[in-house]
C-alpha positions as protocol buffer text, in pm:
chain_id: "A"
residue {
  index: 1
  type: MET
  ca { x: 13 y: 2 z: -1 }
}
residue {
  index: 2
  type: THR
  ca { x: 115 y: 340 z: -103 }
}
residue {
  index: 3
  type: VAL
  ca { x: 147 y: 593 z: 179 }
}
residue {
  index: 4
  type: TYR
  ca { x: 175 y: 922 z: 49 }
}
residue {
  index: 5
  type: PRO
  ca { x: 248 y: 1260 z: 207 }
}
residue {
  index: 6
  type: VAL
  ca { x: 24 y: 1461 z: 423 }
}
residue {
  index: 7
  type: LEU
  ca { x: -90 y: 1853 z: 345 }
}
residue {
  index: 8
  type: TYR
  ca { x: -236 y: 2013 z: 621 }
}
residue {
  index: 9
  type: SER
  ca { x: -394 y: 2357 z: 419 }
}
residue {
  index: 10
  type: PHE
  ca { x: -630 y: 2612 z: 416 }
}
residue {
  index: 11
  type: ARG
  ca { x: -749 y: 2673 z: 53 }
}
residue {
  index: 12
  type: ARG
  ca { x: -735 y: 3113 z: 126 }
}
residue {
  index: 13
  type: CYS
  ca { x: -417 y: 3086 z: 299 }
}
residue {
  index: 14
  type: PRO
  ca { x: -126 y: 3252 z: 63 }
}
residue {
  index: 15
  type: TYR
  ca { x: 154 y: 3021 z: 224 }
}
residue {
  index: 16
  type: ALA
  ca { x: -55 y: 2741 z: 163 }
}
residue {
  index: 17
  type: MET
  ca { x: -144 y: 2828 z: -149 }
}
residue {
  index: 18
  type: ARG
  ca { x: 217 y: 2860 z: -249 }
}
residue {
  index: 19
  type: ALA
  ca { x: 310 y: 2543 z: -137 }
}
residue {
  index: 20
  type: ARG
  ca { x: 39 y: 2373 z: -321 }
}
residue {
  index: 21
  type: LEU
  ca { x: 150 y: 2546 z: -628 }
}
residue {
  index: 22
  type: ALA
  ca { x: 486 y: 2359 z: -630 }
}
residue {
  index: 23
  type: LEU
  ca { x: 344 y: 2058 z: -513 }
}
residue {
  index: 24
  type: LEU
  ca { x: 141 y: 2084 z: -838 }
}
residue {
  index: 25
  type: SER
  ca { x: 395 y: 2181 z: -1032 }
}
residue {
  index: 26
  type: ALA
  ca { x: 649 y: 1853 z: -924 }
}
residue {
  index: 27
  type: GLY
  ca { x: 402 y: 1625 z: -944 }
}
residue {
  index: 28
  type: VAL
  ca { x: 418 y: 1504 z: -629 }
}
residue {
  index: 29
  type: LYS
  ca { x: 119 y: 1354 z: -491 }
}
residue {
  index: 30
  type: CYS
  ca { x: 11 y: 1393 z: -196 }
}
residue {
  index: 31
  type: GLU
  ca { x: -298 y: 1334 z: 88 }
}
residue {
  index: 32
  type: ILE
  ca { x: -445 y: 1693 z: 168 }
}
residue {
  index: 33
  type: ARG
  ca { x: -644 y: 1779 z: 434 }
}
residue {
  index: 34
  type: GLU
  ca { x: -863 y: 2111 z: 423 }
}
residue {
  index: 35
  type: VAL
  ca { x: -793 y: 2283 z: 812 }
}
residue {
  index: 36
  type: LYS
  ca { x: -1097 y: 2498 z: 975 }
}
residue {
  index: 37
  type: LEU
  ca { x: -858 y: 2739 z: 1153 }
}
residue {
  index: 38
  type: ALA
  ca { x: -1143 y: 2788 z: 1405 }
}
residue {
  index: 39
  type: GLN
  ca { x: -1118 y: 2394 z: 1514 }
}
residue {
  index: 40
  type: LYS
  ca { x: -741 y: 2277 z: 1410 }
}
residue {
  index: 41
  type: PRO
  ca { x: -727 y: 1928 z: 1391 }
}
residue {
  index: 42
  type: ALA
  ca { x: -544 y: 1746 z: 1711 }
}
residue {
  index: 43
  type: CYS
  ca { x: -325 y: 1544 z: 1459 }
}
residue {
  index: 44
  type: MET
  ca { x: -164 y: 1849 z: 1289 }
}
residue {
  index: 45
  type: LEU
  ca { x: -93 y: 2043 z: 1617 }
}
residue {
  index: 46
  type: ARG
  ca { x: 96 y: 1771 z: 1759 }
}
residue {
  index: 47
  type: VAL
  ca { x: 301 y: 1733 z: 1506 }
}
residue {
  index: 48
  type: SER
  ca { x: 338 y: 2119 z: 1444 }
}
residue {
  index: 49
  type: PRO
  ca { x: 250 y: 2289 z: 1780 }
}
residue {
  index: 50
  type: LYS
  ca { x: 275 y: 2639 z: 1601 }
}
residue {
  index: 51
  type: GLY
  ca { x: -43 y: 2584 z: 1437 }
}
residue {
  index: 52
  type: THR
  ca { x: -11 y: 2744 z: 1101 }
}
residue {
  index: 53
  type: VAL
  ca { x: -38 y: 2612 z: 748 }
}
residue {
  index: 54
  type: PRO
  ca { x: 94 y: 2437 z: 529 }
}
residue {
  index: 55
  type: VAL
  ca { x: 256 y: 2082 z: 707 }
}
residue {
  index: 56
  type: LEU
  ca { x: 389 y: 1844 z: 528 }
}
residue {
  index: 57
  type: VAL
  ca { x: 395 y: 1549 z: 726 }
}
residue {
  index: 58
  type: LEU
  ca { x: 649 y: 1304 z: 526 }
}
residue {
  index: 59
  type: PRO
  ca { x: 603 y: 888 z: 490 }
}
residue {
  index: 60
  type: ASP
  ca { x: 887 y: 879 z: 717 }
}
residue {
  index: 61
  type: GLN
  ca { x: 707 y: 1126 z: 988 }
}
residue {
  index: 62
  type: ALA
  ca { x: 933 y: 1400 z: 916 }
}
residue {
  index: 63
  type: ILE
  ca { x: 747 y: 1728 z: 937 }
}
residue {
  index: 64
  type: ILE
  ca { x: 786 y: 2044 z: 698 }
}
residue {
  index: 65
  type: ASP
  ca { x: 603 y: 2337 z: 860 }
}
residue {
  index: 66
  type: GLU
  ca { x: 753 y: 2659 z: 616 }
}
residue {
  index: 67
  type: SER
  ca { x: 583 y: 2738 z: 330 }
}
residue {
  index: 68
  type: LEU
  ca { x: 918 y: 2800 z: 134 }
}
residue {
  index: 69
  type: ASP
  ca { x: 1122 y: 2477 z: 264 }
}
residue {
  index: 70
  type: ILE
  ca { x: 779 y: 2251 z: 115 }
}
residue {
  index: 71
  type: MET
  ca { x: 807 y: 2447 z: -213 }
}
residue {
  index: 72
  type: ARG
  ca { x: 1210 y: 2362 z: -226 }
}
residue {
  index: 73
  type: TRP
  ca { x: 1144 y: 1994 z: -92 }
}
residue {
  index: 74
  type: ALA
  ca { x: 885 y: 1953 z: -379 }
}
residue {
  index: 75
  type: LEU
  ca { x: 1115 y: 2105 z: -683 }
}
residue {
  index: 76
  type: GLY
  ca { x: 1417 y: 1941 z: -553 }
}
residue {
  index: 77
  type: ARG
  ca { x: 1229 y: 1582 z: -605 }
}
residue {
  index: 78
  type: HIS
  ca { x: 1093 y: 1683 z: -969 }
}
residue {
  index: 79
  type: ASP
  ca { x: 1144 y: 2013 z: -1144 }
}
residue {
  index: 80
  type: PRO
  ca { x: 972 y: 1967 z: -1483 }
}
residue {
  index: 81
  type: GLN
  ca { x: 836 y: 2326 z: -1536 }
}
residue {
  index: 82
  type: HIS
  ca { x: 1201 y: 2455 z: -1428 }
}
residue {
  index: 83
  type: TRP
  ca { x: 1047 y: 2632 z: -1143 }
}
residue {
  index: 84
  type: LEU
  ca { x: 1396 y: 2653 z: -961 }
}
residue {
  index: 85
  type: ALA
  ca { x: 1563 y: 2839 z: -1245 }
}
residue {
  index: 86
  type: ASN
  ca { x: 1632 y: 3212 z: -1193 }
}
residue {
  index: 87
  type: VAL
  ca { x: 1477 y: 3237 z: -826 }
}
residue {
  index: 88
  type: ARG
  ca { x: 1460 y: 3600 z: -745 }
}
residue {
  index: 89
  type: ASN
  ca { x: 1508 y: 3514 z: -357 }
}
residue {
  index: 90
  type: ASP
  ca { x: 1554 y: 3917 z: -279 }
}
residue {
  index: 91
  type: LEU
  ca { x: 1170 y: 3944 z: -458 }
}
residue {
  index: 92
  type: ILE
  ca { x: 1091 y: 3663 z: -220 }
}
residue {
  index: 93
  type: ALA
  ca { x: 1225 y: 3818 z: 104 }
}
residue {
  index: 94
  type: TYR
  ca { x: 1056 y: 4151 z: 41 }
}
residue {
  index: 95
  type: ASN
  ca { x: 763 y: 4005 z: -14 }
}
residue {
  index: 96
  type: ASP
  ca { x: 764 y: 3770 z: 309 }
}
residue {
  index: 97
  type: GLY
  ca { x: 907 y: 4074 z: 518 }
}
residue {
  index: 98
  type: PRO
  ca { x: 799 y: 4428 z: 430 }
}
residue {
  index: 99
  type: PHE
  ca { x: 505 y: 4341 z: 184 }
}
residue {
  index: 100
  type: LYS
  ca { x: 345 y: 4119 z: 440 }
}
residue {
  index: 101
  type: TYR
  ca { x: 399 y: 4362 z: 729 }
}
residue {
  index: 102
  type: HIS
  ca { x: 212 y: 4621 z: 509 }
}
residue {
  index: 103
  type: LEU
  ca { x: -22 y: 4331 z: 369 }
}
residue {
  index: 104
  type: ASP
  ca { x: -183 y: 4272 z: 686 }
}
residue {
  index: 105
  type: ARG
  ca { x: -194 y: 4626 z: 834 }
}
residue {
  index: 106
  type: TYR
  ca { x: -385 y: 4706 z: 564 }
}
residue {
  index: 107
  type: LYS
  ca { x: -644 y: 4457 z: 532 }
}
residue {
  index: 108
  type: TYR
  ca { x: -680 y: 4387 z: 895 }
}
residue {
  index: 109
  type: ALA
  ca { x: -654 y: 4751 z: 989 }
}
residue {
  index: 110
  type: SER
  ca { x: -920 y: 4746 z: 1267 }
}
residue {
  index: 111
  type: ARG
  ca { x: -715 y: 4431 z: 1427 }
}
residue {
  index: 112
  type: HIS
  ca { x: -371 y: 4615 z: 1445 }
}
residue {
  index: 113
  type: HIS
  ca { x: -553 y: 4969 z: 1492 }
}
residue {
  index: 114
  type: SER
  ca { x: -321 y: 5109 z: 1174 }
}
residue {
  index: 115
  type: ASP
  ca { x: -380 y: 5341 z: 901 }
}
residue {
  index: 116
  type: PRO
  ca { x: -475 y: 5111 z: 591 }
}
residue {
  index: 117
  type: VAL
  ca { x: -464 y: 5436 z: 349 }
}
residue {
  index: 118
  type: HIS
  ca { x: -43 y: 5431 z: 471 }
}
residue {
  index: 119
  type: HIS
  ca { x: -5 y: 5085 z: 454 }
}
residue {
  index: 120
  type: ARG
  ca { x: -132 y: 5039 z: 112 }
}
residue {
  index: 121
  type: ALA
  ca { x: 114 y: 5315 z: -37 }
}
residue {
  index: 122
  type: GLU
  ca { x: 405 y: 5149 z: 143 }
}
residue {
  index: 123
  type: ALA
  ca { x: 290 y: 4776 z: -13 }
}
residue {
  index: 124
  type: LEU
  ca { x: 237 y: 4955 z: -339 }
}
residue {
  index: 125
  type: LYS
  ca { x: 605 y: 5023 z: -346 }
}
residue {
  index: 126
  type: GLY
  ca { x: 673 y: 4658 z: -329 }
}
residue {
  index: 127
  type: LEU
  ca { x: 422 y: 4594 z: -639 }
}
residue {
  index: 128
  type: GLU
  ca { x: 676 y: 4892 z: -823 }
}
residue {
  index: 129
  type: GLN
  ca { x: 940 y: 4668 z: -737 }
}
residue {
  index: 130
  type: LEU
  ca { x: 766 y: 4378 z: -913 }
}
residue {
  index: 131
  type: ASP
  ca { x: 691 y: 4593 z: -1240 }
}
residue {
  index: 132
  type: ALA
  ca { x: 1074 y: 4696 z: -1237 }
}
residue {
  index: 133
  type: ALA
  ca { x: 1184 y: 4353 z: -1195 }
}
residue {
  index: 134
  type: MET
  ca { x: 962 y: 4216 z: -1451 }
}
residue {
  index: 135
  type: GLY
  ca { x: 1029 y: 4471 z: -1728 }
}
residue {
  index: 136
  type: ALA
  ca { x: 899 y: 4349 z: -2067 }
}
residue {
  index: 137
  type: ASN
  ca { x: 888 y: 3966 z: -1962 }
}
residue {
  index: 138
  type: ARG
  ca { x: 547 y: 3825 z: -1863 }
}
residue {
  index: 139
  type: PHE
  ca { x: 673 y: 3656 z: -1532 }
}
residue {
  index: 140
  type: LEU
  ca { x: 939 y: 3729 z: -1295 }
}
residue {
  index: 141
  type: HIS
  ca { x: 1110 y: 3447 z: -1408 }
}
residue {
  index: 142
  type: GLY
  ca { x: 1078 y: 3516 z: -1744 }
}
residue {
  index: 143
  type: ASP
  ca { x: 810 y: 3411 z: -2025 }
}
residue {
  index: 144
  type: ARG
  ca { x: 716 y: 3104 z: -1806 }
}
residue {
  index: 145
  type: PRO
  ca { x: 671 y: 3135 z: -1429 }
}
residue {
  index: 146
  type: GLY
  ca { x: 863 y: 3018 z: -1170 }
}
residue {
  index: 147
  type: LEU
  ca { x: 898 y: 2934 z: -813 }
}
residue {
  index: 148
  type: THR
  ca { x: 956 y: 3347 z: -734 }
}
residue {
  index: 149
  type: ASP
  ca { x: 613 y: 3391 z: -908 }
}
residue {
  index: 150
  type: ALA
  ca { x: 453 y: 3106 z: -707 }
}
residue {
  index: 151
  type: ALA
  ca { x: 578 y: 3240 z: -377 }
}
residue {
  index: 152
  type: VAL
  ca { x: 476 y: 3624 z: -441 }
}
residue {
  index: 153
  type: ALA
  ca { x: 157 y: 3594 z: -647 }
}
residue {
  index: 154
  type: PRO
  ca { x: -88 y: 3482 z: -359 }
}
residue {
  index: 155
  type: PHE
  ca { x: 19 y: 3777 z: -157 }
}
residue {
  index: 156
  type: VAL
  ca { x: -51 y: 3972 z: -428 }
}
residue {
  index: 157
  type: ARG
  ca { x: -342 y: 3814 z: -498 }
}
residue {
  index: 158
  type: GLN
  ca { x: -492 y: 3878 z: -130 }
}
residue {
  index: 159
  type: PHE
  ca { x: -382 y: 4271 z: -171 }
}
residue {
  index: 160
  type: ALA
  ca { x: -558 y: 4316 z: -495 }
}
residue {
  index: 161
  type: ALA
  ca { x: -868 y: 4150 z: -330 }
}
residue {
  index: 162
  type: THR
  ca { x: -917 y: 4369 z: -20 }
}
residue {
  index: 163
  type: ASP
  ca { x: -998 y: 4684 z: -269 }
}
residue {
  index: 164
  type: PRO
  ca { x: -1035 y: 4528 z: -650 }
}
residue {
  index: 165
  type: HIS
  ca { x: -1132 y: 4892 z: -750 }
}
residue {
  index: 166
  type: TRP
  ca { x: -812 y: 5057 z: -618 }
}
residue {
  index: 167
  type: PHE
  ca { x: -576 y: 4779 z: -737 }
}
residue {
  index: 168
  type: ALA
  ca { x: -732 y: 4835 z: -1076 }
}
residue {
  index: 169
  type: THR
  ca { x: -685 y: 5223 z: -1094 }
}
residue {
  index: 170
  type: ALA
  ca { x: -354 y: 5266 z: -847 }
}
residue {
  index: 171
  type: CYS
  ca { x: -161 y: 4932 z: -940 }
}
residue {
  index: 172
  type: PRO
  ca { x: 115 y: 4939 z: -1222 }
}
residue {
  index: 173
  type: ASP
  ca { x: -32 y: 4751 z: -1522 }
}
residue {
  index: 174
  type: GLY
  ca { x: 273 y: 4516 z: -1561 }
}
residue {
  index: 175
  type: VAL
  ca { x: 132 y: 4356 z: -1160 }
}
residue {
  index: 176
  type: GLN
  ca { x: -186 y: 4353 z: -1308 }
}
residue {
  index: 177
  type: GLU
  ca { x: -108 y: 4192 z: -1643 }
}
residue {
  index: 178
  type: TRP
  ca { x: 90 y: 3923 z: -1462 }
}
residue {
  index: 179
  type: MET
  ca { x: -170 y: 3868 z: -1180 }
}
residue {
  index: 180
  type: ARG
  ca { x: -405 y: 3760 z: -1471 }
}
residue {
  index: 181
  type: ALA
  ca { x: -180 y: 3602 z: -1611 }
}
residue {
  index: 182
  type: PHE
  ca { x: -86 y: 3398 z: -1329 }
}
residue {
  index: 183
  type: VAL
  ca { x: -447 y: 3332 z: -1200 }
}
residue {
  index: 184
  type: ALA
  ca { x: -526 y: 3189 z: -1534 }
}
residue {
  index: 185
  type: LEU
  ca { x: -254 y: 2957 z: -1521 }
}
residue {
  index: 186
  type: PRO
  ca { x: -406 y: 2558 z: -1530 }
}
residue {
  index: 187
  type: VAL
  ca { x: -204 y: 2480 z: -1209 }
}
residue {
  index: 188
  type: PHE
  ca { x: -375 y: 2779 z: -1005 }
}
residue {
  index: 189
  type: ASP
  ca { x: -688 y: 2655 z: -1082 }
}
residue {
  index: 190
  type: ARG
  ca { x: -606 y: 2320 z: -968 }
}
residue {
  index: 191
  type: ALA
  ca { x: -413 y: 2453 z: -636 }
}
residue {
  index: 192
  type: MET
  ca { x: -779 y: 2635 z: -579 }
}
residue {
  index: 193
  type: ARG
  ca { x: -983 y: 2349 z: -544 }
}
residue {
  index: 194
  type: ARG
  ca { x: -1258 y: 2402 z: -292 }
}
residue {
  index: 195
  type: LEU
  ca { x: -1264 y: 2088 z: -38 }
}
residue {
  index: 196
  type: SER
  ca { x: -1467 y: 2034 z: 281 }
}
residue {
  index: 197
  type: PRO
  ca { x: -1287 y: 2085 z: 622 }
}
residue {
  index: 198
  type: TRP
  ca { x: -1108 y: 1759 z: 697 }
}
residue {
  index: 199
  type: GLN
  ca { x: -1204 y: 1536 z: 1021 }
}
residue {
  index: 200
  type: ALA
  ca { x: -1046 y: 1211 z: 1144 }
}
residue {
  index: 201
  type: GLY
  ca { x: -1235 y: 910 z: 967 }
}
residue {
  index: 202
  type: ASP
  ca { x: -1226 y: 1082 z: 616 }
}
residue {
  index: 203
  type: VAL
  ca { x: -1140 y: 892 z: 361 }
}
residue {
  index: 204
  type: PRO
  ca { x: -835 y: 1014 z: 219 }
}
residue {
  index: 205
  type: VAL
  ca { x: -827 y: 1281 z: -52 }
}
residue {
  index: 206
  type: LEU
  ca { x: -551 y: 1278 z: -324 }
}
residue {
  index: 207
  type: PHE
  ca { x: -379 y: 1581 z: -454 }
}
residue {
  index: 208
  type: ASP
  ca { x: -208 y: 1562 z: -765 }
}
């Protein structure tokens, strides 16, 4: 009997989203368990007490609970689309640091007691950096998407959805075109499959 890795995920979480994108690109088959964040499974908390998704449990019970580590693990096994070529670690670091900081304080201003207009303007500077990095290319890796696109796009998508009208008028055209191209990819559609929250005893759902 084949034992597959188990991925604890949450459909709308950008960290889980980029892990799913890499697993799909790599062709790594796993059992996916959609997590209800208000009722996190005890088995997930046992293996990763920090309680955040994604969490990947390998067949040998090794745990990978950082999204970029999952991406690199999956693509290190198999990278048919060459997602590991020309990775822009500087753009990923900026996305995960300053951009995410301002995104949270824009999207969840009441939670952070922050000025959303200020943080939106600061986050826009990050989008201008992406626009400059792409130049005339369609994606951050060139004509085809790669790890950098998959690592950054879920967060920009979340930013765009906070106020779509403002995003459509203020965001650089190159970034808007990049987002449209990325969400139109078949791998993105597959990564966003809707699933019911997992419960112990459920029939395994394979993600491939």
